[in-house]
mmCIF file of C-alpha atoms and ligand atoms in Angstrom:
data_model
loop_
_atom_site.group_PDB
_atom_site.id
_atom_site.type_symbol
_atom_site.label_atom_id
_atom_site.label_comp_id
_atom_site.label_asym_id
_atom_site.label_seq_id
_atom_site.Cartn_x
_atom_site.Cartn_y
_atom_site.Cartn_z
ATOM 1 C CA UNK N 1 -11.354 -11.484 -37.490
ATOM 2 C CA UNK N 2 -8.159 -11.597 -35.437
ATOM 3 C CA UNK N 3 -6.339 -9.516 -38.019
ATOM 4 C CA UNK N 4 -8.880 -6.672 -37.743
ATOM 5 C CA UNK N 5 -8.440 -6.597 -33.979
ATOM 6 C CA UNK N 6 -4.706 -6.439 -34.514
ATOM 7 C CA UNK N 7 -4.705 -3.650 -37.128
ATOM 8 C CA UNK N 8 -7.366 -1.379 -35.660
ATOM 9 C CA UNK N 9 -5.258 -0.037 -32.764
ATOM 10 C CA UNK N 10 -2.260 0.228 -35.082
ATOM 11 C CA UNK N 11 -4.223 2.363 -37.589
ATOM 12 C CA UNK N 12 -5.442 4.551 -34.764
ATOM 13 C CA UNK N 13 -1.849 5.010 -33.585
ATOM 14 C CA UNK N 14 -0.778 5.797 -37.130
ATOM 15 C CA UNK N 15 -3.383 8.541 -37.519
ATOM 16 C CA UNK N 16 -2.426 10.135 -34.205
ATOM 17 C CA UNK N 17 1.204 10.015 -35.225
ATOM 18 C CA UNK N 18 0.453 11.807 -38.523
ATOM 19 C CA UNK N 19 -1.503 14.472 -36.665
ATOM 20 C CA UNK N 20 1.430 14.907 -34.307
ATOM 21 C CA UNK N 21 3.731 15.596 -37.249
ATOM 22 C CA UNK N 22 1.196 17.670 -39.199
ATOM 23 C CA UNK N 23 -1.294 19.099 -36.694
ATOM 24 C CA UNK N 24 -4.546 20.378 -38.158
ATOM 25 C CA UNK N 25 -4.670 24.107 -37.480
ATOM 26 C CA UNK N 26 -7.472 26.622 -37.914
ATOM 27 C CA UNK N 27 -6.838 28.850 -40.955
ATOM 28 C CA UNK N 28 -8.256 31.806 -39.058
ATOM 29 C CA UNK N 29 -6.404 31.701 -35.727
ATOM 30 C CA UNK N 30 -3.790 28.918 -36.083
ATOM 31 C CA UNK N 31 -5.085 27.073 -33.035
ATOM 32 C CA UNK N 32 -5.390 23.291 -33.042
ATOM 33 C CA UNK N 33 -8.670 22.056 -34.513
ATOM 34 C CA UNK N 34 -10.787 19.595 -32.561
ATOM 35 C CA UNK N 35 -11.539 16.268 -34.318
ATOM 36 C CA UNK N 36 -15.010 17.523 -35.331
ATOM 37 C CA UNK N 37 -13.810 20.878 -36.713
ATOM 38 C CA UNK N 38 -12.819 21.254 -40.378
ATOM 39 C CA UNK N 39 -10.386 23.958 -41.576
ATOM 40 C CA UNK N 40 -11.952 26.719 -39.423
ATOM 41 C CA UNK N 41 -12.568 26.486 -35.669
ATOM 42 C CA UNK N 42 -15.985 27.201 -34.176
ATOM 43 C CA UNK N 43 -14.686 30.326 -32.432
ATOM 44 C CA UNK N 44 -13.519 31.837 -35.743
ATOM 45 C CA UNK N 45 -16.772 30.833 -37.457
ATOM 46 C CA UNK N 46 -18.733 32.592 -34.717
ATOM 47 C CA UNK N 47 -16.639 35.741 -35.194
ATOM 48 C CA UNK N 48 -17.389 36.070 -38.924
ATOM 49 C CA UNK N 49 -19.812 38.876 -39.683
ATOM 50 C CA UNK N 50 -22.979 37.315 -41.113
ATOM 51 C CA UNK N 51 -25.948 38.978 -42.776
ATOM 52 C CA UNK N 52 -29.499 37.625 -42.641
ATOM 53 C CA UNK N 53 -30.425 38.291 -46.285
ATOM 54 C CA UNK N 54 -31.870 34.767 -46.635
ATOM 55 C CA UNK N 55 -34.778 35.808 -44.433
ATOM 56 C CA UNK N 56 -35.669 38.618 -46.874
ATOM 57 C CA UNK N 57 -34.914 37.082 -50.304
ATOM 58 C CA UNK N 58 -36.441 39.965 -52.276
ATOM 59 C CA UNK N 59 -35.700 42.767 -49.880
ATOM 60 C CA UNK N 60 -31.986 43.014 -49.187
ATOM 61 C CA UNK N 61 -28.992 44.922 -50.624
ATOM 62 C CA UNK N 62 -27.803 42.003 -52.779
ATOM 63 C CA UNK N 63 -31.242 41.525 -54.326
ATOM 64 C CA UNK N 64 -31.418 45.217 -55.240
ATOM 65 C CA UNK N 65 -27.910 45.061 -56.709
ATOM 66 C CA UNK N 66 -28.767 42.132 -58.995
ATOM 67 C CA UNK N 67 -32.464 42.502 -59.815
ATOM 68 C CA UNK N 68 -33.742 44.194 -62.964
ATOM 69 C CA UNK N 69 -32.276 42.304 -65.892
ATOM 70 C CA UNK N 70 -33.108 38.820 -64.610
ATOM 71 C CA UNK N 71 -36.174 36.982 -63.214
ATOM 72 C CA UNK N 72 -34.704 36.923 -59.722
ATOM 73 C CA UNK N 73 -36.792 35.025 -57.207
ATOM 74 C CA UNK N 74 -34.406 35.694 -54.355
ATOM 75 C CA UNK N 75 -30.803 36.588 -53.528
ATOM 76 C CA UNK N 76 -28.764 36.245 -50.380
ATOM 77 C CA UNK N 77 -25.253 36.211 -48.953
ATOM 78 C CA UNK N 78 -23.842 34.567 -45.883
ATOM 79 C CA UNK N 79 -21.140 37.047 -44.855
ATOM 80 C CA UNK N 80 -20.320 40.717 -45.143
ATOM 81 C CA UNK N 81 -16.906 41.096 -46.769
ATOM 82 C CA UNK N 82 -14.752 43.900 -45.426
ATOM 83 C CA UNK N 83 -11.074 44.621 -45.966
ATOM 84 C CA UNK N 84 -8.605 43.307 -43.363
ATOM 85 C CA UNK N 85 -11.357 41.194 -41.791
ATOM 86 C CA UNK N 86 -11.031 37.622 -40.567
ATOM 87 C CA UNK N 87 -13.109 36.533 -43.572
ATOM 88 C CA UNK N 88 -10.681 38.194 -45.985
ATOM 89 C CA UNK N 89 -7.791 36.368 -44.300
ATOM 90 C CA UNK N 90 -9.615 33.045 -44.531
ATOM 91 C CA UNK N 91 -10.591 33.494 -48.201
ATOM 92 C CA UNK N 92 -7.012 34.566 -48.956
ATOM 93 C CA UNK N 93 -5.783 31.290 -47.428
ATOM 94 C CA UNK N 94 -8.199 29.349 -49.622
ATOM 95 C CA UNK N 95 -7.138 31.220 -52.753
ATOM 96 C CA UNK N 96 -3.398 31.486 -52.426
ATOM 97 C CA UNK N 97 -2.574 28.455 -50.296
ATOM 98 C CA UNK N 98 -4.554 26.222 -52.581
ATOM 99 C CA UNK N 99 -7.006 24.916 -50.006
ATOM 100 C CA UNK N 100 -10.470 24.510 -51.567
ATOM 101 C CA UNK N 101 -11.789 22.699 -48.480
ATOM 102 C CA UNK N 102 -11.927 26.044 -46.665
ATOM 103 C CA UNK N 103 -14.587 27.134 -49.155
ATOM 104 C CA UNK N 104 -16.410 23.844 -48.731
ATOM 105 C CA UNK N 105 -16.486 24.312 -44.947
ATOM 106 C CA UNK N 106 -17.840 27.844 -45.375
ATOM 107 C CA UNK N 107 -20.422 26.448 -47.815
ATOM 108 C CA UNK N 108 -21.575 23.974 -45.181
ATOM 109 C CA UNK N 109 -21.909 26.772 -42.636
ATOM 110 C CA UNK N 110 -23.904 28.808 -45.187
ATOM 111 C CA UNK N 111 -26.205 25.843 -45.914
ATOM 112 C CA UNK N 112 -27.055 25.429 -42.245
ATOM 113 C CA UNK N 113 -28.209 29.043 -42.175
ATOM 114 C CA UNK N 114 -30.162 28.621 -45.426
ATOM 115 C CA UNK N 115 -31.987 25.623 -43.990
ATOM 116 C CA UNK N 116 -33.186 27.748 -41.084
ATOM 117 C CA UNK N 117 -35.006 30.002 -43.569
ATOM 118 C CA UNK N 118 -37.333 29.318 -46.472
ATOM 119 C CA UNK N 119 -34.741 30.400 -49.025
ATOM 120 C CA UNK N 120 -34.164 26.987 -50.621
ATOM 121 C CA UNK N 121 -37.880 26.343 -51.260
ATOM 122 C CA UNK N 122 -38.373 24.744 -54.700
ATOM 123 C CA UNK N 123 -34.671 24.993 -55.652
ATOM 124 C CA UNK N 124 -34.005 22.079 -58.006
ATOM 125 C CA UNK N 125 -30.240 22.330 -58.597
ATOM 126 C CA UNK N 126 -27.163 24.210 -57.450
ATOM 127 C CA UNK N 127 -25.223 25.861 -60.278
ATOM 128 C CA UNK N 128 -21.783 27.216 -59.325
ATOM 129 C CA UNK N 129 -20.546 30.123 -61.472
ATOM 130 C CA UNK N 130 -17.927 28.532 -63.717
ATOM 131 C CA UNK N 131 -14.409 29.814 -64.257
ATOM 132 C CA UNK N 132 -12.893 30.043 -67.732
ATOM 133 C CA UNK N 133 -10.856 26.847 -68.365
ATOM 134 C CA UNK N 134 -7.642 28.926 -68.545
ATOM 135 C CA UNK N 135 -8.301 30.520 -65.174
ATOM 136 C CA UNK N 136 -9.317 27.161 -63.726
ATOM 137 C CA UNK N 137 -5.991 25.682 -64.824
ATOM 138 C CA UNK N 138 -4.099 28.576 -63.249
ATOM 139 C CA UNK N 139 -6.027 28.525 -59.950
ATOM 140 C CA UNK N 140 -6.362 24.766 -59.674
ATOM 141 C CA UNK N 141 -9.988 24.834 -58.557
ATOM 142 C CA UNK N 142 -13.186 26.859 -58.716
ATOM 143 C CA UNK N 143 -14.066 28.472 -55.383
ATOM 144 C CA UNK N 144 -17.780 28.681 -56.241
ATOM 145 C CA UNK N 145 -17.811 24.950 -56.983
ATOM 146 C CA UNK N 146 -16.434 24.119 -53.536
ATOM 147 C CA UNK N 147 -18.959 26.431 -51.860
ATOM 148 C CA UNK N 148 -21.622 24.559 -53.853
ATOM 149 C CA UNK N 149 -20.149 21.226 -52.691
ATOM 150 C CA UNK N 150 -20.455 22.353 -49.071
ATOM 151 C CA UNK N 151 -24.062 23.442 -49.612
ATOM 152 C CA UNK N 152 -24.888 20.184 -51.396
ATOM 153 C CA UNK N 153 -23.337 18.130 -48.608
ATOM 154 C CA UNK N 154 -25.751 19.659 -46.080
ATOM 155 C CA UNK N 155 -28.867 20.140 -48.219
ATOM 156 C CA UNK N 156 -28.509 17.056 -50.502
ATOM 157 C CA UNK N 157 -29.411 19.214 -53.511
ATOM 158 C CA UNK N 158 -27.720 18.117 -56.758
ATOM 159 C CA UNK N 159 -24.921 20.212 -58.298
ATOM 160 C CA UNK N 160 -25.240 21.047 -61.996
ATOM 161 C CA UNK N 161 -21.938 21.842 -63.755
ATOM 162 C CA UNK N 162 -23.067 20.922 -67.278
ATOM 163 C CA UNK N 163 -25.550 23.704 -68.057
ATOM 164 C CA UNK N 164 -23.594 26.935 -67.613
ATOM 165 C CA UNK N 165 -20.159 27.492 -69.220
ATOM 166 C CA UNK N 166 -17.683 30.335 -69.217
ATOM 167 C CA UNK N 167 -16.591 31.003 -72.781
ATOM 168 C CA UNK N 168 -14.791 34.333 -72.409
ATOM 169 C CA UNK N 169 -11.801 34.900 -70.149
ATOM 170 C CA UNK N 170 -12.659 38.379 -68.900
ATOM 171 C CA UNK N 171 -10.188 40.909 -67.586
ATOM 172 C CA UNK N 172 -10.397 42.078 -63.998
ATOM 173 C CA UNK N 173 -13.428 44.177 -63.104
ATOM 174 C CA UNK N 174 -11.718 46.596 -60.740
ATOM 175 C CA UNK N 175 -11.200 50.130 -62.037
ATOM 176 C CA UNK N 176 -14.188 49.823 -64.383
ATOM 177 C CA UNK N 177 -17.445 51.729 -64.137
ATOM 178 C CA UNK N 178 -20.871 50.065 -64.139
ATOM 179 C CA UNK N 179 -21.372 50.124 -67.934
ATOM 180 C CA UNK N 180 -17.812 48.996 -68.677
ATOM 181 C CA UNK N 181 -18.230 46.133 -66.205
ATOM 182 C CA UNK N 182 -21.404 44.930 -67.892
ATOM 183 C CA UNK N 183 -19.879 45.192 -71.370
ATOM 184 C CA UNK N 184 -16.838 43.273 -70.143
ATOM 185 C CA UNK N 185 -18.855 40.255 -68.971
ATOM 186 C CA UNK N 186 -22.113 40.298 -70.929
ATOM 187 C CA UNK N 187 -20.998 37.613 -73.416
ATOM 188 C CA UNK N 188 -18.798 35.679 -71.032
ATOM 189 C CA UNK N 189 -21.202 32.750 -70.521
ATOM 190 C CA UNK N 190 -23.040 30.158 -72.565
ATOM 191 C CA UNK N 191 -25.620 27.510 -71.700
ATOM 192 C CA UNK N 192 -26.093 24.016 -73.083
ATOM 193 C CA UNK N 193 -28.883 21.474 -72.735
ATOM 194 C CA UNK N 194 -32.035 21.435 -70.637
ATOM 195 C CA UNK N 195 -32.504 24.391 -68.294
ATOM 196 C CA UNK N 196 -32.858 23.511 -64.600
ATOM 197 C CA UNK N 197 -36.306 24.099 -63.133
ATOM 198 C CA UNK N 198 -35.217 26.504 -60.415
ATOM 199 C CA UNK N 199 -31.440 26.912 -60.248
ATOM 200 C CA UNK N 200 -29.589 28.346 -57.273
ATOM 201 C CA UNK N 201 -26.639 30.177 -58.803
ATOM 202 C CA UNK N 202 -23.618 30.220 -56.464
ATOM 203 C CA UNK N 203 -20.854 32.814 -56.389
ATOM 204 C CA UNK N 204 -18.010 33.418 -53.934
ATOM 205 C CA UNK N 205 -17.739 37.176 -53.319
ATOM 206 C CA UNK N 206 -20.090 39.611 -55.060
ATOM 207 C CA UNK N 207 -18.801 43.150 -55.550
ATOM 208 C CA UNK N 208 -20.612 44.947 -58.388
ATOM 209 C CA UNK N 209 -22.562 41.815 -59.269
ATOM 210 C CA UNK N 210 -21.993 42.309 -63.014
ATOM 211 C CA UNK N 211 -20.478 38.835 -63.537
ATOM 212 C CA UNK N 212 -23.228 37.122 -61.544
ATOM 213 C CA UNK N 213 -25.868 39.078 -63.446
ATOM 214 C CA UNK N 214 -24.313 38.134 -66.785
ATOM 215 C CA UNK N 215 -24.349 34.430 -65.870
ATOM 216 C CA UNK N 216 -27.960 34.624 -64.670
ATOM 217 C CA UNK N 217 -28.963 36.572 -67.779
ATOM 218 C CA UNK N 218 -27.535 33.838 -70.015
ATOM 219 C CA UNK N 219 -29.464 31.211 -68.025
ATOM 220 C CA UNK N 220 -32.622 33.266 -68.432
ATOM 221 C CA UNK N 221 -32.066 33.541 -72.199
ATOM 222 C CA UNK N 222 -31.612 29.761 -72.271
ATOM 223 C CA UNK N 223 -34.960 29.018 -70.644
ATOM 224 C CA UNK N 224 -34.637 29.531 -66.874
ATOM 225 C CA UNK N 225 -37.864 31.310 -65.987
ATOM 226 C CA UNK N 226 -36.845 31.917 -62.378
ATOM 227 C CA UNK N 227 -33.450 32.044 -60.702
ATOM 228 C CA UNK N 228 -32.185 32.293 -57.140
ATOM 229 C CA UNK N 229 -28.707 33.544 -56.320
ATOM 230 C CA UNK N 230 -26.566 32.941 -53.240
ATOM 231 C CA UNK N 231 -23.078 34.312 -52.697
ATOM 232 C CA UNK N 232 -20.836 33.380 -49.826
ATOM 233 C CA UNK N 233 -19.965 37.021 -49.238
ATOM 234 C CA UNK N 234 -21.177 40.447 -50.168
ATOM 235 C CA UNK N 235 -19.086 43.617 -50.433
ATOM 236 C CA UNK N 236 -21.256 46.408 -49.071
HETATM 237 ZN ZN1 LIG X 301 -9.891 29.701 -35.384
#
């Protein structure tokens, strides 16, 4: 008992001392984070350009980009991705400064918005788009998986990383037309085991949507009768 009383203030001092040496700064504006803020300050979060696609799951630009080949029950994004934006800077930090927790924080923000709509109705599992093992080794982590972790933390939905696999390490999609993009990724995924009842497929930034479509198409072929898709950001 006495020992706890002795160590508690010491631990507290220790933590403050560490923060003094390595202050926690916002990845968007470099200002000090408050104890309740994680990676991104509330001011920066409020300045990110959001879209309200989750309120219109079958009537928004992302849905129209992805629908057709797959039994899409709904699609939505949290942010609009534009070049030189605050969001681009933040995602760049996550990617090149090896900080997956930025994506997790953004995932938590996304989940809070999703919970204010009906978008998650009947979703049984969250399935992050997998990276090819080679790319995963090079990058160190899968951005989509950390977005999924953030969403799961808020919604308490389970994450499924054992159904969908990336079997082909595709080349970059930029400078390819629509048909070339589809051909490049159409056999990039494989599924194993029991299909989830209603998966929510998670991606980080959707540009053409070909990769996301290919993953969803594979899930459909493997028994998923309905699929929902959510991407953190959407390139308009
Ligand atoms: Zn900030």
